[in-house]
Coordinates of N, CA and C in Angstrom, one line a residue:
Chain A
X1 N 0.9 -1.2 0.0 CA 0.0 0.0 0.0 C 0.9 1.2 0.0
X2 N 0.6 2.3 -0.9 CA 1.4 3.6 -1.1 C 1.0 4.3 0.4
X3 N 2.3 4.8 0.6 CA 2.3 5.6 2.0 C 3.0 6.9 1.4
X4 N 2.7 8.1 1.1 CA 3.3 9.3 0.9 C 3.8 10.3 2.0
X5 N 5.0 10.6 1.9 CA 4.8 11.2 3.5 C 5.5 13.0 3.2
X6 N 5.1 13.9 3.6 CA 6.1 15.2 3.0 C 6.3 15.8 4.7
X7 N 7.3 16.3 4.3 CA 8.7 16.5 5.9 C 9.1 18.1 5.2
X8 N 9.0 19.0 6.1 CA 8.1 18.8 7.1 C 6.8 19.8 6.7
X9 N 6.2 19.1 7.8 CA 5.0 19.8 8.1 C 4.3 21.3 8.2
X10 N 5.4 21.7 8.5 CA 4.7 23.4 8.5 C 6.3 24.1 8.1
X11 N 6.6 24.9 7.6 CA 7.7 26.1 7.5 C 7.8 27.5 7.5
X12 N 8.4 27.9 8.1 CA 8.2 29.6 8.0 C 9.5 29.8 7.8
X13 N 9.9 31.0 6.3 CA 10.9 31.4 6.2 C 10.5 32.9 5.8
X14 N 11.7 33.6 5.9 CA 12.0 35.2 5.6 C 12.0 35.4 3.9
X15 N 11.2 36.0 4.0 CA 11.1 36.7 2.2 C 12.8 36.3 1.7
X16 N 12.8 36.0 0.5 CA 14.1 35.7 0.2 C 14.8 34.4 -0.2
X17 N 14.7 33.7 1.6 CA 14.9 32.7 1.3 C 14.3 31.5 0.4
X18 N 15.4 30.3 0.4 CA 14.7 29.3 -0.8 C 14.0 28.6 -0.1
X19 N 13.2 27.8 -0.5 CA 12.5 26.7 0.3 C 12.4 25.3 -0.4
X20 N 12.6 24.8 0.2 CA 13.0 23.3 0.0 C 11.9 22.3 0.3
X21 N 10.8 21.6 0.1 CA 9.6 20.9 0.3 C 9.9 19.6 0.0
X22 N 9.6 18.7 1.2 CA 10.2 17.0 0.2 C 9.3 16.5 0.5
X23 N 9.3 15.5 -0.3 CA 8.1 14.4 0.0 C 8.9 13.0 -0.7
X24 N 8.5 12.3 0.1 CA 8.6 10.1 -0.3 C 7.8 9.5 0.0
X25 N 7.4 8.1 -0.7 CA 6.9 7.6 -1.1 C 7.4 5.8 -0.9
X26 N 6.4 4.9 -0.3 CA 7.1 3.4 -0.4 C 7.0 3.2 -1.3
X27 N 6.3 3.0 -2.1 CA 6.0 2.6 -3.5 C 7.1 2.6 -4.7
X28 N 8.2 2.3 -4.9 CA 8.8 3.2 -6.4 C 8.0 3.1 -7.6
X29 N 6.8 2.0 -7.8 CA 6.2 1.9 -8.9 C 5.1 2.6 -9.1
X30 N 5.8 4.3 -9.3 CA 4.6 5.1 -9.8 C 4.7 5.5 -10.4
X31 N 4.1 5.8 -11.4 CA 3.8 6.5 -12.9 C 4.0 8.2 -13.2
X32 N 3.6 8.8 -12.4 CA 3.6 10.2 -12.5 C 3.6 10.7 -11.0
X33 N 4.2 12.1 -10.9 CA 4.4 12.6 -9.8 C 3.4 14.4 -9.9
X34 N 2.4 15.0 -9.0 CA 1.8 16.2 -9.4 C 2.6 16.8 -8.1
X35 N 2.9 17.9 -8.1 CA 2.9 19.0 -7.2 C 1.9 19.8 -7.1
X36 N 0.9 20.2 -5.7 CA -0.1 21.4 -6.2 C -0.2 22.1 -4.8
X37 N -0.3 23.5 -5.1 CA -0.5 24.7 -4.2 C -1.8 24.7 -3.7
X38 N -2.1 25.0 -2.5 CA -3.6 25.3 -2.0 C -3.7 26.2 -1.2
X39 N -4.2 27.0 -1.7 CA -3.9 28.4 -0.3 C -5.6 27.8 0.0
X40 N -5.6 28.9 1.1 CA -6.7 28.6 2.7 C -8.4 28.8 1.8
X41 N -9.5 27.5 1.7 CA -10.5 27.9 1.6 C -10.7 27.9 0.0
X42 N -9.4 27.3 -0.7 CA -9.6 27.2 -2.4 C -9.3 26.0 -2.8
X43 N -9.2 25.6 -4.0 CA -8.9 24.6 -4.6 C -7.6 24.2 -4.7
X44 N -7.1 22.9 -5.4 CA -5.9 22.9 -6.0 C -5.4 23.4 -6.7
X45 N -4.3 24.0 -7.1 CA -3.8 24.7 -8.2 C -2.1 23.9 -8.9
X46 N -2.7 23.3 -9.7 CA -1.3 22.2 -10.1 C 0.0 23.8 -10.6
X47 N 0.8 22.5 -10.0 CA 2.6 23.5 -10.0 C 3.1 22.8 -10.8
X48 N 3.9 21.5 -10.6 CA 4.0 20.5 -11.9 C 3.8 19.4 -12.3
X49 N 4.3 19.2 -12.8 CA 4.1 17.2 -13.5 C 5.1 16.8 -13.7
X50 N 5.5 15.6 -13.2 CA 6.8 14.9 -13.4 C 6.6 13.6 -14.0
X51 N 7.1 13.2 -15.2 CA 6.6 12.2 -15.8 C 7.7 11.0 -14.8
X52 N 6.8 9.7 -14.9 CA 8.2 9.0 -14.2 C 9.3 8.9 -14.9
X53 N 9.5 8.8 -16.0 CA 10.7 9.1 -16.6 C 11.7 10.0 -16.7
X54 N 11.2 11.4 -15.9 CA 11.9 12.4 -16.1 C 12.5 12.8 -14.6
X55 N 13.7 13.5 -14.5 CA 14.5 13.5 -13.2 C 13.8 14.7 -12.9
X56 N 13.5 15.7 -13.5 CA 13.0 17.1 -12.9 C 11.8 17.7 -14.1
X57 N 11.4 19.1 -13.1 CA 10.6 19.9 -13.9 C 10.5 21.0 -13.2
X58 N 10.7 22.3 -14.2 CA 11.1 23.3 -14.1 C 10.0 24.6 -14.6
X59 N 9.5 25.1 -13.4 CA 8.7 26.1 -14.2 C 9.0 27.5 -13.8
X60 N 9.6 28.5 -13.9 CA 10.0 29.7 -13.0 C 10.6 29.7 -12.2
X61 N 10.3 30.1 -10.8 CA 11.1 29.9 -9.5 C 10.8 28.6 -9.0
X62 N 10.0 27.7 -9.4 CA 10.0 26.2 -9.3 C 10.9 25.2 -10.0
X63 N 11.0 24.4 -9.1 CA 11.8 23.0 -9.6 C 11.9 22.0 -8.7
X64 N 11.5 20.9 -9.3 CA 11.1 19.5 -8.8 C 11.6 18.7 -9.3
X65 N 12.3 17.7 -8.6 CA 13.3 16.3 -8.6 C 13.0 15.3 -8.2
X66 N 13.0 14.1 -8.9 CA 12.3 13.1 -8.7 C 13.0 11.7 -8.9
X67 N 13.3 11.0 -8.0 CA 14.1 9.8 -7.4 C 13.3 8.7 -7.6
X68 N 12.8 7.8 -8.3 CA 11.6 6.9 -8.2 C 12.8 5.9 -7.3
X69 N 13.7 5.3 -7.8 CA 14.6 4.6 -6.8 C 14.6 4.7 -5.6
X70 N 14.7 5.8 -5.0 CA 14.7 6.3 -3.7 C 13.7 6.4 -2.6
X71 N 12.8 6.6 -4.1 CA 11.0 7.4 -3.5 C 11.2 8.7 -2.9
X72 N 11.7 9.4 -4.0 CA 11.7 11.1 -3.3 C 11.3 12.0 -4.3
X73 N 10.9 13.3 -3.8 CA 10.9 14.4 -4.8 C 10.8 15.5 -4.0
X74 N 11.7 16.4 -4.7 CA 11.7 18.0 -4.0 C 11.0 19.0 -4.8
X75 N 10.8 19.5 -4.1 CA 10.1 20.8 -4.6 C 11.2 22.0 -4.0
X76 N 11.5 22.5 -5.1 CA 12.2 24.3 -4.3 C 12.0 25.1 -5.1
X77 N 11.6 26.0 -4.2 CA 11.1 27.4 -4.8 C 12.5 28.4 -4.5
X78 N 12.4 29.1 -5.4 CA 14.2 30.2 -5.5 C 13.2 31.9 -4.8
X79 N 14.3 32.2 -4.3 CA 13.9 33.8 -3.7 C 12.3 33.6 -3.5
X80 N 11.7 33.2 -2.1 CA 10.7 33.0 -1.9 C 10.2 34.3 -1.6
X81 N 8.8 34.8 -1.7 CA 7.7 35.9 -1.7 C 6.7 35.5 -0.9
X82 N 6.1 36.5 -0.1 CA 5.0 36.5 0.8 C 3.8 35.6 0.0
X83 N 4.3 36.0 -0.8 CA 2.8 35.0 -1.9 C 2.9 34.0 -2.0
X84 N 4.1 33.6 -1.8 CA 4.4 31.8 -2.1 C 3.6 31.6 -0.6
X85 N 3.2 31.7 0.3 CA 2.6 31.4 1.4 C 1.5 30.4 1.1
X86 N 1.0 29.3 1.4 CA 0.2 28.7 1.1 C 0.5 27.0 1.4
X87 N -0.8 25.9 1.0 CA 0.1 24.5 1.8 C 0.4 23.9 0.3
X88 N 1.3 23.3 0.7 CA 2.0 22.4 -0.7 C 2.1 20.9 -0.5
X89 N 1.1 20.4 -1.2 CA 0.7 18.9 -1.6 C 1.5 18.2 -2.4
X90 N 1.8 17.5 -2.6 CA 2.4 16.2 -3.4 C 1.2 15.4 -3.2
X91 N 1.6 14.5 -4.6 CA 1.0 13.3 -5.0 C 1.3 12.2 -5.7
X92 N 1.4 11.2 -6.0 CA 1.7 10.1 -6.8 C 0.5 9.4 -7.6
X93 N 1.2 9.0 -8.4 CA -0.2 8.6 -9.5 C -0.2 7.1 -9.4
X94 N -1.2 6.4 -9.4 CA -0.9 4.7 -9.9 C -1.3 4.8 -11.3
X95 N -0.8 3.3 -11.6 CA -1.5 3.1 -12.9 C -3.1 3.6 -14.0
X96 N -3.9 3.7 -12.7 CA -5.2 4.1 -13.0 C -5.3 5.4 -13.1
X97 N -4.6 5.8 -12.6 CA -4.3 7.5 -12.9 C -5.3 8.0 -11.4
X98 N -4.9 7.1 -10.4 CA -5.8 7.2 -8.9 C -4.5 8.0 -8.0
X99 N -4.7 9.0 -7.7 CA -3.7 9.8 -6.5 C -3.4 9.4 -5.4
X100 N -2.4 9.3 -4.6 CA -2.5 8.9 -3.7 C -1.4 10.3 -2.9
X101 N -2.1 11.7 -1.9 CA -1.5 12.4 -1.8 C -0.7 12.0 -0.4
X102 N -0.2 13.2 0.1 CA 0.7 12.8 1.0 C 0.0 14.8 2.2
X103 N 0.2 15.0 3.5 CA -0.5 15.6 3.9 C -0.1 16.8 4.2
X104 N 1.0 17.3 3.3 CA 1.1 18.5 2.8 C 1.9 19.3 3.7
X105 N 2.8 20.5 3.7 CA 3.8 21.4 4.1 C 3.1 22.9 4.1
X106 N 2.7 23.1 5.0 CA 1.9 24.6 5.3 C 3.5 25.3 5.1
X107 N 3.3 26.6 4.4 CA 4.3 27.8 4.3 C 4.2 28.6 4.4
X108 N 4.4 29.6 5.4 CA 4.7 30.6 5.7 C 5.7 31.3 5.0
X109 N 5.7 32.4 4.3 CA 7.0 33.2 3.8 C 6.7 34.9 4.4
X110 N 7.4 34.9 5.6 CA 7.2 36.7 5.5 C 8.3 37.5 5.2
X111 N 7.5 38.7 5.7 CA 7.9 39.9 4.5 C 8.9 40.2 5.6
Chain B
X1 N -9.6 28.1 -21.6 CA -11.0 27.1 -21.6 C -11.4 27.3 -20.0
X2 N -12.6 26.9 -19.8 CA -13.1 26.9 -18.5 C -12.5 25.9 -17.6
X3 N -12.4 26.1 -16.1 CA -11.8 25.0 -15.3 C -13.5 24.1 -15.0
X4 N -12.6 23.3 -14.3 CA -13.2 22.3 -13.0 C -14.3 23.3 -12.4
X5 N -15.8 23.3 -12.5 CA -16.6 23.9 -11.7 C -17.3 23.4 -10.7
X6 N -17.4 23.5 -9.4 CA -17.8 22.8 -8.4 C -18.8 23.7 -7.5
X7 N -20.1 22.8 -7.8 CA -20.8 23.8 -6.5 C -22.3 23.0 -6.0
X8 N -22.5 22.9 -4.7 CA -22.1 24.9 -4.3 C -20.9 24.7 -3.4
X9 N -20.2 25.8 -3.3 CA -19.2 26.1 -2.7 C -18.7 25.6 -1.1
X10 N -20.2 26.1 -0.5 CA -20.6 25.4 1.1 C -21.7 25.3 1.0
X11 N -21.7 23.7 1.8 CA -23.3 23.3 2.1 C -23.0 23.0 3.7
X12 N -24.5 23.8 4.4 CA -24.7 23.2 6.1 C -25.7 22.1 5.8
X13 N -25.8 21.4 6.3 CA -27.1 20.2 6.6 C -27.1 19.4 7.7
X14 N -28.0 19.4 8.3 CA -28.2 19.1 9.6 C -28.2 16.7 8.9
X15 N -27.8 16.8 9.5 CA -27.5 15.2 10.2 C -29.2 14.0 9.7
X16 N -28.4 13.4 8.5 CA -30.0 12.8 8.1 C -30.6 13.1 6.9
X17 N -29.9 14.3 6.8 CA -30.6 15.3 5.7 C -30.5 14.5 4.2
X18 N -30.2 15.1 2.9 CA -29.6 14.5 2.0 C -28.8 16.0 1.2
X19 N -28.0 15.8 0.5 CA -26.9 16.4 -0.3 C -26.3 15.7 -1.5
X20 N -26.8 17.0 -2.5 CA -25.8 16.6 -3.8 C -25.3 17.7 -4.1
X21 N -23.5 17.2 -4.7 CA -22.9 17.8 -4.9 C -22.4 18.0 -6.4
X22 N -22.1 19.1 -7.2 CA -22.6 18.8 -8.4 C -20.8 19.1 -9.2
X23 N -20.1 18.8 -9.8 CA -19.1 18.8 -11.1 C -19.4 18.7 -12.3
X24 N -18.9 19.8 -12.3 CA -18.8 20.1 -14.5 C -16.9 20.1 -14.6
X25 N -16.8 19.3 -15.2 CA -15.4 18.9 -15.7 C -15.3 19.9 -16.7
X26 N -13.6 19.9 -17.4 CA -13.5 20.6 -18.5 C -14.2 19.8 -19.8
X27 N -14.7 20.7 -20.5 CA -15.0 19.9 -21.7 C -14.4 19.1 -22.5
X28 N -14.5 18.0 -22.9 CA -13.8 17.1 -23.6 C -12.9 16.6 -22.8
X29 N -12.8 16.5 -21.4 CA -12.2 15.8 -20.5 C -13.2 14.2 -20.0
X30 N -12.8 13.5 -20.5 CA -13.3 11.8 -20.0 C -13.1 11.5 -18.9
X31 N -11.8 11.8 -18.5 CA -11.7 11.4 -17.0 C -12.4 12.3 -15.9
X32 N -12.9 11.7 -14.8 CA -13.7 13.0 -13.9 C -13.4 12.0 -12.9
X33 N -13.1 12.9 -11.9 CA -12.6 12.1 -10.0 C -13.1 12.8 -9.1
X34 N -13.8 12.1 -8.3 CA -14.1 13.0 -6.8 C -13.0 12.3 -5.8
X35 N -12.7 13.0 -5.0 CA -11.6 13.4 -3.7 C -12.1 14.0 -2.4
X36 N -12.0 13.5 -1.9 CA -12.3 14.3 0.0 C -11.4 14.7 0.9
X37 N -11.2 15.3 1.5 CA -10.5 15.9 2.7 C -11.3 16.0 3.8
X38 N -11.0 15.2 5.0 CA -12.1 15.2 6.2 C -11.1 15.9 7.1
X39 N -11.7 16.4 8.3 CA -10.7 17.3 9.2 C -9.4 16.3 9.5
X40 N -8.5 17.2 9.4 CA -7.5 16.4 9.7 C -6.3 15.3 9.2
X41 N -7.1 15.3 7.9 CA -6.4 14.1 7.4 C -5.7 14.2 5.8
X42 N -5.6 13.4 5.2 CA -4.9 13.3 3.9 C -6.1 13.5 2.7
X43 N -5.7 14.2 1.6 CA -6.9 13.9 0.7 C -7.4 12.8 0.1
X44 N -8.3 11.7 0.2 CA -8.9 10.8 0.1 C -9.3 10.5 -1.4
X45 N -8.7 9.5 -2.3 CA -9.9 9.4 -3.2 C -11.2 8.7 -3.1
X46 N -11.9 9.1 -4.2 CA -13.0 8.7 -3.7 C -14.0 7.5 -5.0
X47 N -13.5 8.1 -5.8 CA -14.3 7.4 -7.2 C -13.5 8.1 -8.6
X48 N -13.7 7.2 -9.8 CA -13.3 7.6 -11.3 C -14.1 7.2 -12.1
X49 N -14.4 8.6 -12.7 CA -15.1 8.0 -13.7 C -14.8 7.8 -15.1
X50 N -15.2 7.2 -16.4 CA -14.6 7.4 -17.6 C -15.8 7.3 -18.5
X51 N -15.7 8.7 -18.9 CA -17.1 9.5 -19.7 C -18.4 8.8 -18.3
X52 N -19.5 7.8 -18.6 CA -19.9 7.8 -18.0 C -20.0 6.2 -17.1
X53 N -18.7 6.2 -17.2 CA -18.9 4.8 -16.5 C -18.0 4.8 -15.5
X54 N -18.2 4.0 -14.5 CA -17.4 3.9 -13.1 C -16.5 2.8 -13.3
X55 N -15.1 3.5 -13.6 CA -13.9 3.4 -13.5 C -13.7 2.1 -12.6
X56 N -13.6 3.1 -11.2 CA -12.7 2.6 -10.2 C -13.9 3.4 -8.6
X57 N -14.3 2.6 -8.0 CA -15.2 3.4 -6.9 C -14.9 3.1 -5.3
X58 N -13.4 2.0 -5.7 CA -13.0 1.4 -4.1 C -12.4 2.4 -3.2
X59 N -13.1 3.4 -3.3 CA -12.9 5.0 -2.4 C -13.9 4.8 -1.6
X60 N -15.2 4.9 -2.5 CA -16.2 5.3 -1.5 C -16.6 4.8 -0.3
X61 N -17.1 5.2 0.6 CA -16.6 4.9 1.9 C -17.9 4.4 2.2
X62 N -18.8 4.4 1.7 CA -20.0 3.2 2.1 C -21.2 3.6 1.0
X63 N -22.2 2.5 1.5 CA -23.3 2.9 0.3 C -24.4 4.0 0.6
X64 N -23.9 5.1 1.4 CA -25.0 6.4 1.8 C -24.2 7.2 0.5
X65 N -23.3 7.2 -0.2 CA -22.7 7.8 -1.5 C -23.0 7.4 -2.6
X66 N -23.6 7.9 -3.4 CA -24.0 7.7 -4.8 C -23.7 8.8 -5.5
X67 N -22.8 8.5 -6.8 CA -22.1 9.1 -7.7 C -22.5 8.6 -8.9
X68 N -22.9 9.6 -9.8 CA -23.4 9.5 -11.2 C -22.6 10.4 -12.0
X69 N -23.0 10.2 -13.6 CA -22.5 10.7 -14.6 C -23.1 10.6 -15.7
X70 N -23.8 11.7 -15.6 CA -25.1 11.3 -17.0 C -24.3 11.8 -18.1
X71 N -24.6 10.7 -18.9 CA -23.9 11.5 -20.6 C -22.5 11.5 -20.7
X72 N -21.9 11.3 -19.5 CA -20.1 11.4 -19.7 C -20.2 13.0 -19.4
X73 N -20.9 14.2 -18.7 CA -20.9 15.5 -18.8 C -20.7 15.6 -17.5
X74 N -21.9 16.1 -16.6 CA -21.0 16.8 -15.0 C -21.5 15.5 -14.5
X75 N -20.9 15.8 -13.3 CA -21.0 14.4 -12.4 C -21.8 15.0 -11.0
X76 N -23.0 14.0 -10.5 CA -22.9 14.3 -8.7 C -22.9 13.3 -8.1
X77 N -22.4 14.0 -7.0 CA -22.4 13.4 -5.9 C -23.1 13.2 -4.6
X78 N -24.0 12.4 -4.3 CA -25.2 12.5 -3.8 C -24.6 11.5 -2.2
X79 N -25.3 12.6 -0.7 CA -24.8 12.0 0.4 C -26.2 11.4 1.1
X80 N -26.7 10.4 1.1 CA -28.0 10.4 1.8 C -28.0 9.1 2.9
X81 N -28.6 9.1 4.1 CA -28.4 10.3 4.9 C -27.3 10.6 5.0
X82 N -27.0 12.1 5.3 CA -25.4 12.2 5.6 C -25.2 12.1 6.8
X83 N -24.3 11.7 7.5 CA -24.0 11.7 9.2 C -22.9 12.8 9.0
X84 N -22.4 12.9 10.8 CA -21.2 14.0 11.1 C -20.1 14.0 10.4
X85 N -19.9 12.5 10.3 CA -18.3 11.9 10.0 C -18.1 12.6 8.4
X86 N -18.9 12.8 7.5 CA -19.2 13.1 6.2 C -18.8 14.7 6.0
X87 N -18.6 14.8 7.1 CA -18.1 16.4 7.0 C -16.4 16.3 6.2
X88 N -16.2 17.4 5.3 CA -15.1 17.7 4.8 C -15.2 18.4 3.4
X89 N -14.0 18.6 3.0 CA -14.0 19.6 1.7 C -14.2 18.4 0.3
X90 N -15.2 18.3 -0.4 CA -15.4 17.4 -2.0 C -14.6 18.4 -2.9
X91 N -13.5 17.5 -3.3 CA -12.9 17.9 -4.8 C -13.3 17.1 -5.8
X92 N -13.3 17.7 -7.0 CA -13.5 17.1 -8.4 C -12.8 17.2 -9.0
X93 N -12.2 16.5 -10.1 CA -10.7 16.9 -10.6 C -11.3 16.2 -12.2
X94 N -11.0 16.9 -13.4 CA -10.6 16.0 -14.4 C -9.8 16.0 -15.5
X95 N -9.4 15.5 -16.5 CA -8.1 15.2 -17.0 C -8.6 14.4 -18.4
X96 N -8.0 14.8 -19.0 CA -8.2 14.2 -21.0 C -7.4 13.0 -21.0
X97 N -6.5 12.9 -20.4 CA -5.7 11.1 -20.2 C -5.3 10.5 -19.8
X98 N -5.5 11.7 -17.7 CA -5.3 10.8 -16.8 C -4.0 10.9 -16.3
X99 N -3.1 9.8 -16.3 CA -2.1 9.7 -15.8 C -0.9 10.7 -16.7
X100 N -1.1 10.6 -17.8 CA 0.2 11.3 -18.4 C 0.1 12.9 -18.6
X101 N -1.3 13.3 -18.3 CA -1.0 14.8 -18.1 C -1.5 15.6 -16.8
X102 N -1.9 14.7 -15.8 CA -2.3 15.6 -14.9 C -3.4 15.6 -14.9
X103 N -3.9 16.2 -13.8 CA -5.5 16.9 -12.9 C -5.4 18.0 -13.1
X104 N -7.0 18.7 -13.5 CA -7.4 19.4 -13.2 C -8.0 19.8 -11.6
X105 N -8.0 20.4 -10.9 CA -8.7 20.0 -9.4 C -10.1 21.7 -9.5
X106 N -11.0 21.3 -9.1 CA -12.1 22.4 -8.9 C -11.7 22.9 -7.7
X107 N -12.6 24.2 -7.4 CA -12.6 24.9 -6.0 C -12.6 23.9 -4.9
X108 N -13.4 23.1 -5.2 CA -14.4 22.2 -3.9 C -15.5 22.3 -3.5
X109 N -16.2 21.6 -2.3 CA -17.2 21.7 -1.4 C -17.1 21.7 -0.3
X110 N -17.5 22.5 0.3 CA -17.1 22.4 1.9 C -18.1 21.8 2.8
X111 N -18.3 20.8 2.6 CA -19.8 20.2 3.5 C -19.6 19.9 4.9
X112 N -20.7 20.9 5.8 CA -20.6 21.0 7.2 C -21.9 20.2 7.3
X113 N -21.8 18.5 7.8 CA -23.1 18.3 8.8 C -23.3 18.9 10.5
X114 N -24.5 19.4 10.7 CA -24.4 19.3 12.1 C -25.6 18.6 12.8

């Protein structure tokens, strides 16, 4: 049974700093990996996609690394903003294209 | 193109009651998934659908949940009766192929029994 776990739990850093988000996984046989943002009282908002084939994915001040060997993936955001505030989910896909998330990294970034 | 639309937004209903919850996927998306989040815990799946047939439903957490999909078009989700435990946020998410490009995810529902 997939167990997702993301370390740690809550973060608070100073405008500026980078932030670092990890999450693993028992499983190594997963298909796809999603990153997604949720600020307080909204939806998901997907960040990225990591195909299992691919070591990373890069979108702006994001980038995510993905270990299927290992069962790891990071998330880091560069020069972090008050905006980046919000909880950051991971997830893993099975075969069925069924998620199995992990219970997320509350962030804090102040100003 | 339009997202994931999910509503209503928040529902109160007292204990017993009944609730449906309603998803409009993106157009020409096949795949459509409901998801839960109950206080405290991990996001849950819950059901898949494909256009209008049930995928995969070994989510749902008992038979007071009924999920449909008329036409392969929006989907609900129907809680009857609903008890306390049923409280949490309903997500809907859908996706053109699933595993290889990703979820869409909607606002949600925020359903408070009391």
């Amino acid at each position: 049974k997939q167990e997702v776990t993301q370390i740690p739990a809550a973060l608070s850093v100073p405008e500026g700093e980078n932030l670092v988000l990890n999450c693993s996984f028992t499983d190594s046989a997963i298909y796809n990996l999603q990153w997604f943002r949720q600020d307080p009282g909204k939806g998901l908002t997907s960040l990225l996609l990591i195909q299992s084939s691919q070591r990373e994915q890069t979108s702006g001040r994001l980038n995510a690394s993905l270990d299927k060997s290992s069962g790891r993936s990071t998330l880091y955001i560069a020069a972090s903003q008050p905006g980046d505030s919000a909880t950051y989910l991971c997830a893993v896909f099975d075969s069925w294209g069924k998620l199995q998330f992990g219970a997320g990294t509350q962030v804090v970034v102040t100003p | 193109e339009a997202g994931v639309t999910q509503f209503p937004s928040h529902s109160v209903i007292e204990k017993g009651q009944t609730v449906t919850l309603r998803c409009d996927p993106i157009s020409g998306h096949d795949n459509l998934y409901w998801y839960r989040r109950v206080m405290g815990k991990e996001i849950k799946f819950l059901l898949h659908f494909v256009k209008e047939s049930k995928q995969d439903e070994s989510g749902m957490p008992n038979n007071r949940f009924l999920a449909e999909r008329t036409g392969g078009t929006y989907s609900t989700l129907k809680v009857q009766p609903a008890e306390l435990e049923d409280s949490g946020v309903y997500f809907c998410a859908s996706s053109r192929t699933g595993v290889t490009e990703g979820y869409t995810f909607g606002s949600g529902t925020r359903l408070t029994v009391v």
